[in-house]
CSV table of C-alpha atoms and ligand atoms in Angstrom, one decimal:
chain,number,residue,atom,x,y,z
A,18,MET,CA,17.0,-41.2,-4.3
A,19,SER,CA,18.7,-39.1,-1.7
A,20,LYS,CA,16.9,-38.2,1.6
A,21,SER,CA,16.7,-34.5,0.7
A,22,ALA,CA,15.4,-35.2,-2.8
A,23,LEU,CA,12.8,-37.5,-1.3
A,24,ALA,CA,11.7,-34.8,1.1
A,25,ILE,CA,11.3,-32.2,-1.7
A,26,THR,CA,9.2,-34.7,-3.8
A,27,ALA,CA,7.1,-35.5,-0.8
A,28,LYS,CA,6.5,-31.8,-0.1
A,29,LYS,CA,5.5,-31.2,-3.8
A,30,ILE,CA,3.1,-34.1,-3.7
A,31,ALA,CA,1.6,-33.0,-0.4
A,32,ILE,CA,0.7,-29.5,-1.7
A,33,PRO,CA,-2.6,-30.4,-3.4
A,34,HIS,CA,-3.8,-32.1,-0.2
A,35,GLN,CA,-3.2,-29.0,2.0
A,36,ARG,CA,-6.4,-27.9,3.6
A,37,VAL,CA,-7.6,-24.5,2.5
A,38,SER,CA,-9.3,-22.3,5.1
A,39,TRP,CA,-11.0,-19.0,5.0
A,40,ARG,CA,-7.7,-17.6,6.5
A,41,ASP,CA,-5.9,-18.3,3.2
A,42,TYR,CA,-8.5,-16.3,1.2
A,43,TYR,CA,-8.3,-13.6,3.8
A,44,GLU,CA,-4.5,-13.4,3.4
A,45,LEU,CA,-4.9,-13.0,-0.3
A,46,THR,CA,-6.6,-9.6,0.3
A,47,LYS,CA,-3.5,-8.1,2.0
A,48,PRO,CA,-5.8,-7.1,5.0
A,49,ARG,CA,-3.3,-4.9,6.8
A,50,VAL,CA,-2.5,-2.9,3.7
A,51,VAL,CA,-6.2,-2.5,2.9
A,52,MET,CA,-6.9,-1.4,6.5
A,53,LEU,CA,-4.5,1.5,6.1
A,54,LEU,CA,-5.9,2.3,2.7
A,55,LEU,CA,-9.3,2.5,4.3
A,56,LEU,CA,-8.1,4.8,7.0
A,57,THR,CA,-6.9,7.2,4.4
A,58,ALA,CA,-10.2,6.9,2.6
A,59,LEU,CA,-12.1,7.6,5.9
A,60,VAL,CA,-10.0,10.7,6.4
A,61,GLY,CA,-10.9,11.8,2.9
A,62,MET,CA,-14.6,11.3,3.7
A,63,CYS,CA,-14.5,13.2,7.0
A,64,LEU,CA,-12.4,16.1,5.7
A,65,ALA,CA,-14.8,16.6,2.8
A,66,THR,CA,-17.6,17.8,5.0
A,67,THR,CA,-18.0,20.1,8.0
A,68,SER,CA,-20.8,17.9,9.3
A,69,TRP,CA,-21.0,14.2,9.9
A,70,VAL,CA,-20.6,11.8,7.0
A,71,ASP,CA,-24.0,10.3,5.9
A,72,PRO,CA,-24.0,6.7,7.4
A,73,GLN,CA,-25.0,5.2,4.1
A,74,ILE,CA,-22.1,6.8,2.3
A,75,LEU,CA,-19.8,5.8,5.1
A,76,VAL,CA,-20.7,2.1,5.2
A,77,ALA,CA,-21.2,1.6,1.4
A,78,GLY,CA,-18.1,3.7,0.6
A,79,MET,CA,-15.8,1.9,3.0
A,80,LEU,CA,-17.2,-1.5,1.9
A,81,GLY,CA,-16.8,-0.7,-1.8
A,82,ILE,CA,-13.3,0.8,-1.6
A,83,GLY,CA,-12.3,-2.1,0.8
A,84,LEU,CA,-13.6,-4.8,-1.5
A,85,LEU,CA,-12.2,-3.4,-4.7
A,86,SER,CA,-8.8,-2.9,-3.0
A,87,SER,CA,-8.9,-6.4,-1.7
A,88,SER,CA,-9.8,-7.7,-5.2
A,89,ALA,CA,-6.7,-5.8,-6.6
A,90,ALA,CA,-4.6,-7.5,-3.9
A,91,VAL,CA,-5.9,-10.9,-4.8
A,92,ILE,CA,-5.2,-10.3,-8.5
A,93,ASN,CA,-1.7,-9.2,-7.5
A,94,HIS,CA,-1.2,-12.6,-5.8
A,95,VAL,CA,-2.3,-14.4,-8.9
A,96,VAL,CA,-0.2,-12.4,-11.4
A,97,ASP,CA,2.9,-12.6,-9.2
A,98,HIS,CA,2.6,-16.2,-8.0
A,99,LYS,CA,5.6,-17.4,-9.9
A,100,ILE,CA,7.9,-14.6,-8.6
A,101,ASP,CA,6.4,-14.8,-5.2
A,102,SER,CA,7.4,-18.5,-5.0
A,103,LEU,CA,11.1,-17.4,-5.6
A,104,MET,CA,11.3,-14.9,-2.8
A,105,ALA,CA,11.9,-15.8,0.9
A,106,ARG,CA,9.3,-13.1,2.0
A,107,THR,CA,6.5,-14.4,-0.2
A,108,PHE,CA,7.1,-18.1,-1.1
A,109,ASN,CA,4.5,-19.1,1.5
A,110,ARG,CA,1.6,-17.2,0.0
A,111,PRO,CA,-1.4,-19.3,-0.8
A,112,VAL,CA,-1.3,-19.1,-4.6
A,113,ALA,CA,2.5,-19.3,-4.8
A,114,LYS,CA,2.4,-22.4,-2.6
A,115,GLY,CA,-0.3,-24.0,-4.7
A,116,LYS,CA,-2.7,-24.0,-1.8
A,117,ILE,CA,-5.3,-21.9,-3.7
A,118,SER,CA,-5.5,-22.4,-7.4
A,119,VAL,CA,-5.3,-19.5,-9.9
A,120,GLN,CA,-8.9,-20.2,-11.0
A,121,SER,CA,-10.2,-20.1,-7.4
A,122,ALA,CA,-8.3,-16.9,-6.6
A,123,LEU,CA,-9.5,-15.2,-9.8
A,124,GLY,CA,-13.1,-16.2,-9.0
A,125,PHE,CA,-12.7,-14.8,-5.5
A,126,ALA,CA,-11.3,-11.5,-6.9
A,127,LEU,CA,-14.2,-11.3,-9.4
A,128,VAL,CA,-16.8,-11.7,-6.6
A,129,LEU,CA,-15.1,-9.1,-4.5
A,130,ALA,CA,-14.9,-6.6,-7.4
A,131,ILE,CA,-18.5,-7.1,-8.5
A,132,ILE,CA,-19.9,-6.6,-4.9
A,133,GLY,CA,-17.5,-3.6,-4.3
A,134,PHE,CA,-18.3,-1.9,-7.6
A,135,ALA,CA,-22.1,-2.4,-7.1
A,136,ALA,CA,-21.9,-1.0,-3.5
A,137,LEU,CA,-20.3,2.1,-4.8
A,138,ALA,CA,-22.4,2.5,-7.9
A,139,VAL,CA,-25.8,1.9,-6.1
A,140,PHE,CA,-25.2,3.5,-2.7
A,141,VAL,CA,-22.5,6.1,-3.3
A,142,ASN,CA,-22.0,7.6,-6.8
A,143,MET,CA,-20.6,6.6,-10.2
A,144,LEU,CA,-17.6,8.9,-10.0
A,145,THR,CA,-16.3,7.1,-6.9
A,146,ALA,CA,-17.2,3.7,-8.5
A,147,TRP,CA,-15.2,4.4,-11.6
A,148,LEU,CA,-12.2,6.0,-9.8
A,149,THR,CA,-12.0,3.1,-7.4
A,150,LEU,CA,-12.1,0.7,-10.4
A,151,LEU,CA,-9.3,2.8,-11.9
A,152,GLY,CA,-7.3,2.2,-8.7
A,153,LEU,CA,-7.8,-1.5,-9.1
A,154,VAL,CA,-6.7,-1.4,-12.8
A,155,GLY,CA,-3.7,0.8,-11.8
A,156,TYR,CA,-2.5,-1.6,-9.1
A,157,ALA,CA,-3.5,-5.0,-10.3
A,158,PHE,CA,-2.8,-4.6,-14.0
A,159,ILE,CA,-0.6,-1.5,-14.8
A,160,TYR,CA,1.7,-1.8,-11.8
A,161,THR,CA,1.7,-5.6,-11.2
A,162,MET,CA,1.6,-6.9,-14.8
A,163,TYR,CA,3.7,-4.2,-16.4
A,164,LEU,CA,5.6,-1.6,-14.4
A,165,LYS,CA,6.9,-3.9,-11.7
A,166,ARG,CA,8.8,-5.9,-14.3
A,167,ALA,CA,9.6,-3.0,-16.6
A,168,THR,CA,11.3,-0.1,-14.7
A,169,PRO,CA,12.8,0.7,-11.3
A,170,GLN,CA,10.4,3.7,-11.2
A,171,ASN,CA,7.6,1.0,-11.0
A,172,ILE,CA,6.6,1.9,-7.4
A,173,VAL,CA,6.7,5.7,-8.0
A,174,ILE,CA,4.3,5.5,-10.9
A,175,GLY,CA,2.3,2.6,-9.5
A,176,GLY,CA,2.2,4.4,-6.2
A,177,LEU,CA,-0.6,6.5,-7.6
A,178,ALA,CA,-3.0,3.6,-7.3
A,179,GLY,CA,-2.3,3.2,-3.6
A,180,ALA,CA,-2.4,6.9,-3.0
A,181,ILE,CA,-5.9,7.4,-4.5
A,182,PRO,CA,-8.1,6.3,-1.5
A,183,PRO,CA,-8.3,9.7,0.2
A,184,LEU,CA,-9.7,11.1,-3.1
A,185,LEU,CA,-12.2,8.2,-3.2
A,186,GLY,CA,-13.3,9.0,0.3
A,187,TRP,CA,-13.7,12.7,-0.7
A,188,THR,CA,-15.7,12.0,-3.9
A,189,ALA,CA,-17.9,9.5,-2.1
A,190,VAL,CA,-19.1,12.4,0.1
A,191,THR,CA,-19.2,15.3,-2.3
A,192,GLY,CA,-19.4,13.7,-5.8
A,193,GLU,CA,-16.6,15.9,-7.0
A,194,ILE,CA,-12.8,16.2,-7.1
A,195,HIS,CA,-11.3,18.9,-4.9
A,196,ALA,CA,-7.8,20.3,-4.7
A,197,TYR,CA,-7.7,19.4,-0.9
A,198,ALA,CA,-8.3,15.8,-1.7
A,199,LEU,CA,-5.5,15.8,-4.3
A,200,LEU,CA,-3.2,17.2,-1.5
A,201,LEU,CA,-4.0,14.1,0.6
A,202,VAL,CA,-3.2,11.9,-2.5
A,203,LEU,CA,0.1,13.8,-2.9
A,204,ILE,CA,1.1,13.0,0.7
A,205,VAL,CA,0.6,9.3,0.2
A,206,PHE,CA,2.2,9.4,-3.2
A,207,THR,CA,5.4,10.9,-1.9
A,208,TRP,CA,5.4,8.7,1.2
A,209,THR,CA,5.3,5.5,-1.0
A,210,PRO,CA,8.9,5.5,-2.3
A,211,PRO,CA,10.6,5.8,1.2
A,212,HIS,CA,8.1,3.2,2.5
A,213,PHE,CA,8.9,0.7,-0.2
A,214,TRP,CA,12.5,1.3,-1.0
A,215,ALA,CA,13.5,0.9,2.7
A,216,LEU,CA,12.0,-2.6,2.5
A,217,ALA,CA,13.5,-3.2,-1.0
A,218,ILE,CA,17.0,-2.5,0.4
A,219,HIS,CA,16.5,-5.1,3.1
A,220,ARG,CA,15.1,-7.6,0.6
A,221,GLU,CA,17.5,-6.7,-2.2
A,222,LYS,CA,18.6,-10.3,-2.7
A,223,ASP,CA,15.0,-11.5,-3.0
A,224,TYR,CA,14.3,-9.1,-5.8
A,225,ALA,CA,17.6,-10.0,-7.6
A,226,LYS,CA,16.7,-13.7,-7.4
A,227,ALA,CA,13.2,-13.0,-8.9
A,228,LYS,CA,14.8,-10.6,-11.5
A,229,ILE,CA,12.5,-7.7,-10.6
A,230,PRO,CA,14.2,-4.4,-11.4
A,231,MET,CA,13.7,-2.7,-8.0
A,232,LEU,CA,15.9,0.5,-7.5
A,233,PRO,CA,18.4,-1.1,-5.1
A,234,ASN,CA,19.1,-3.8,-7.7
A,235,THR,CA,19.3,-1.6,-10.8
A,236,HIS,CA,21.0,1.5,-9.3
A,237,GLY,CA,22.6,0.3,-6.1
A,238,ILE,CA,21.8,0.7,-2.4
A,239,GLU,CA,23.6,4.0,-1.9
A,240,PHE,CA,21.6,5.7,-4.7
A,241,THR,CA,18.4,4.2,-3.3
A,242,LYS,CA,19.1,5.7,0.1
A,243,THR,CA,19.7,9.1,-1.5
A,244,CYS,CA,16.4,8.8,-3.3
A,245,ILE,CA,14.7,7.9,0.0
A,246,ILE,CA,16.0,11.1,1.6
A,247,LEU,CA,14.9,13.2,-1.4
A,248,TYR,CA,11.3,11.8,-1.4
A,249,THR,CA,11.2,12.1,2.4
A,250,VAL,CA,12.1,15.8,2.1
A,251,LEU,CA,9.5,16.2,-0.6
A,252,MET,CA,6.9,14.6,1.6
A,253,CYS,CA,7.8,16.8,4.5
A,254,LEU,CA,7.3,19.9,2.3
A,255,ILE,CA,4.0,18.7,0.9
A,256,CYS,CA,2.8,17.9,4.4
A,257,VAL,CA,3.0,21.6,5.3
A,258,LEU,CA,0.5,22.5,2.5
A,259,PRO,CA,-2.7,21.3,4.4
A,260,TYR,CA,-1.8,23.9,7.0
A,261,LEU,CA,-0.8,26.7,4.6
A,262,THR,CA,-3.9,26.2,2.5
A,263,GLY,CA,-6.2,26.3,5.6
A,264,MET,CA,-7.4,22.7,5.2
A,265,SER,CA,-5.9,21.7,8.6
A,266,GLY,CA,-4.9,23.6,11.7
A,267,GLY,CA,-2.1,23.9,14.3
A,268,LEU,CA,-2.7,20.5,15.8
A,269,TYR,CA,-2.0,18.9,12.5
A,270,LEU,CA,1.1,21.1,11.9
A,271,ALA,CA,2.5,20.1,15.3
A,272,GLY,CA,1.8,16.4,14.8
A,273,SER,CA,3.0,16.2,11.3
A,274,THR,CA,6.2,18.1,12.1
A,275,VAL,CA,7.1,15.5,14.8
A,276,LEU,CA,6.3,12.6,12.6
A,277,ASN,CA,8.1,14.0,9.6
A,278,GLY,CA,11.1,15.0,11.7
A,279,TYR,CA,11.5,11.4,12.9
A,280,PHE,CA,11.0,10.0,9.4
A,281,LEU,CA,13.7,12.3,8.1
A,282,TYR,CA,15.9,11.3,10.9
A,283,MET,CA,15.4,7.6,10.0
A,284,ALA,CA,16.1,8.4,6.3
A,285,LEU,CA,19.3,10.2,7.2
A,286,LYS,CA,20.4,7.5,9.6
A,287,LEU,CA,19.8,4.9,6.9
A,288,LYS,CA,22.2,6.8,4.6
A,289,PHE,CA,24.9,8.1,6.9
A,290,LYS,CA,24.9,5.9,10.0
A,291,PRO,CA,23.1,2.6,9.2
A,292,GLU,CA,23.0,-0.4,11.5
A,293,PRO,CA,22.0,-3.8,10.3
A,294,GLY,CA,18.3,-3.3,11.1
A,295,THR,CA,17.9,0.3,10.0
A,296,ALA,CA,16.2,-0.4,6.7
A,297,MET,CA,13.5,-2.5,8.3
A,298,GLU,CA,13.1,-0.1,11.1
A,299,THR,CA,12.6,2.7,8.5
A,300,PHE,CA,10.0,0.5,6.7
A,301,ARG,CA,8.1,-0.3,9.9
A,302,PHE,CA,8.2,3.3,11.0
A,303,SER,CA,6.8,4.4,7.6
A,304,ILE,CA,3.6,2.5,8.3
A,305,ILE,CA,3.2,4.0,11.8
A,306,HIS,CA,4.0,7.4,10.3
A,307,LEU,CA,1.2,7.3,7.7
A,308,MET,CA,-1.3,5.8,10.2
A,309,VAL,CA,-0.7,8.4,12.9
A,310,LEU,CA,-0.5,11.3,10.3
A,311,PHE,CA,-3.9,10.5,9.0
A,312,VAL,CA,-5.3,10.0,12.6
A,313,VAL,CA,-3.9,13.5,13.4
A,314,LEU,CA,-5.6,14.9,10.3
A,315,LEU,CA,-8.8,13.5,11.6
A,316,VAL,CA,-8.4,14.7,15.2
A,317,ASP,CA,-7.4,18.2,13.9
A,318,HIS,CA,-10.6,18.3,11.8
A,319,TYR,CA,-12.9,17.6,14.7
A,320,ILE,CA,-11.0,19.4,17.4
A,321,PRO,CA,-9.7,22.6,15.7
A,322,TYR,CA,-6.8,24.0,17.6
B,38,HEM,C1,3.2,0.9,-5.1
B,38,HEM,C2,3.0,1.2,-3.8
B,38,HEM,C3,3.4,0.3,-2.7
B,38,HEM,C4,4.3,-0.7,-2.7
B,38,HEM,C5,5.2,-1.2,-3.8
B,38,HEM,C6,4.3,-1.3,-1.4
B,38,HEM,C7,5.0,-2.4,-1.0
B,38,HEM,C8,4.9,-3.1,0.2
B,38,HEM,C9,5.5,-4.3,0.5
B,38,HEM,C10,6.4,-5.1,-0.4
B,38,HEM,C11,5.1,-4.6,1.8
B,38,HEM,C12,5.5,-5.9,2.6
B,38,HEM,C13,4.4,-6.8,2.6
B,38,HEM,C14,4.8,-8.1,3.3
B,38,HEM,O1,5.4,-8.0,4.4
B,38,HEM,O2,4.6,-9.1,2.8
B,38,HEM,C15,4.3,-3.6,2.3
B,38,HEM,C16,3.7,-3.6,3.5
B,38,HEM,C17,2.7,-2.7,3.9
B,38,HEM,N1,2.3,-1.6,3.1
B,38,HEM,FE1,2.9,-1.1,1.3
B,38,HEM,N2,3.4,-0.6,-0.6
B,38,HEM,C18,2.8,0.3,-1.4
B,38,HEM,C19,1.9,1.2,-1.0
B,38,HEM,C20,1.2,1.2,0.2
B,38,HEM,C21,0.1,2.0,0.5
B,38,HEM,C22,-0.5,3.1,-0.4
B,38,HEM,C23,-0.3,1.7,1.8
B,38,HEM,C24,-1.3,2.3,2.6
B,38,HEM,C25,-1.8,3.5,2.6
B,38,HEM,C26,0.6,0.6,2.2
B,38,HEM,C27,0.5,0.0,3.5
B,38,HEM,C28,1.3,-1.0,3.9
B,38,HEM,C29,1.1,-1.7,5.1
B,38,HEM,C30,0.1,-1.4,6.2
B,38,HEM,C31,2.0,-2.8,5.1
B,38,HEM,C32,2.3,-3.8,6.2
B,38,HEM,C33,1.5,-5.0,5.9
B,38,HEM,C34,1.6,-6.2,6.8
B,38,HEM,O3,2.3,-6.1,7.9
B,38,HEM,O4,1.0,-7.2,6.6
B,38,HEM,N3,1.5,0.3,1.2
B,38,HEM,N4,4.1,-2.6,1.3
B,39,FPP,C1,-8.8,0.2,-5.5
B,39,FPP,C2,-7.5,0.5,-5.0
B,39,FPP,C3,-7.2,1.7,-4.3
B,39,FPP,C4,-6.6,-0.5,-5.3
B,39,FPP,C5,-5.2,-0.8,-5.0
B,39,FPP,C6,-4.6,-0.6,-3.7
B,39,FPP,C7,-3.7,-1.6,-3.2
B,39,FPP,C8,-4.1,-2.9,-2.8
B,39,FPP,C9,-2.4,-1.1,-3.0
B,39,FPP,C10,-1.4,-1.9,-2.4
B,39,FPP,C11,0.0,-1.5,-2.7
B,39,FPP,C12,0.9,-2.6,-2.4
B,39,FPP,C13,0.8,-3.4,-1.2
B,39,FPP,C14,1.9,-2.8,-3.3
B,39,FPP,C15,2.8,-3.9,-3.1
B,39,FPP,O1,2.8,-4.8,-4.2
B,39,FPP,P1,4.0,-5.7,-4.6
B,39,FPP,O2,3.5,-6.7,-5.6
B,39,FPP,O3,5.2,-4.9,-5.0
B,39,FPP,O4,4.3,-6.3,-3.2
B,39,FPP,P2,4.3,-7.8,-2.7
B,39,FPP,O5,5.6,-8.4,-3.2
B,39,FPP,O6,4.3,-7.8,-1.2
B,39,FPP,O7,3.1,-8.5,-3.4
């Protein structure tokens, strides 16, 4: 047997003996994604009321939304473990690597989902509990199991699940669906395609290898860049609506204009004057953009300009 074949065999045999730590389970929950989802939910909660959010709703709501989102992320790791093992970005994930078994991960997801749903049902309200569960089903099952493998519009449709947390925050506080909450959902919904497609351009070869029909692979990189510009313009227009409808004030308008201006600049640069790192830069900025945008919404709410 050649040296390299021996090394590969040794690596495979070694996998079941790898030590599993709580960090591996933590990684399965996509913690940084869930943190940003929770920020958008928090903003939904705060904007739903002119007074302070009831501490019980705040704690149980954040816990329930966080745990159900984490559970969805764990299920995504299980469903995708074969394709994850084929891609450079994801091959090291705990289930893909065989460090955590499918059964253990599913057990973990079930525990998170039960506690999360119970927290919302008992301490918040049933509307929020069901809507959050719908988010889990949308992401873990409809997007991951079906859309992701079926159509290059996967992340546009599936993006609804990731966009729902501001509505969940809102319904947690008021018990009802309000047009303002849907406006916040719409912002995240139109932000998602530029966020993801920028990364998909950078990782085009990964997705081709795993035979996942992401837009850059099915329709080409130039077309994807044009779509990024179109969705960024749409997001910029939608971002004016909170000001025009009176939900948010001048501070928000100023902050969102700066953030959106830079996002649009990045999208145009990616299309017309790209450098080797521009796609990843756009992806990284998208995360800062959404985070700061929602912080600005919050600041504007408490310090009306
Ligand atoms: C269908 C919708 C979405 C898709 C397909 C998507 C896709 C991705 C991918 C592939 C990554 C890279 C993860 C990695 O580096 O391993 C990522 C990172 C990230 N996404 Fe998204 N995303 C979506 C929606 C969202 C939403 C709604 C949020 C939050 C509101 C979000 C927040 C983040 C954050 C914070 C990261 C960085 C994670 C890290 O550094 O560990 N994403 N996204
Ligand atoms: C209750 C609720 C609101 C649930 C769902 C929210 C949730 C966890 C959304 C995350 C969106 C996301 C990171 C998609 C990437 O999946 P991917 O499989 O395309 O990316 P990957 O290759 O990095 O796994």
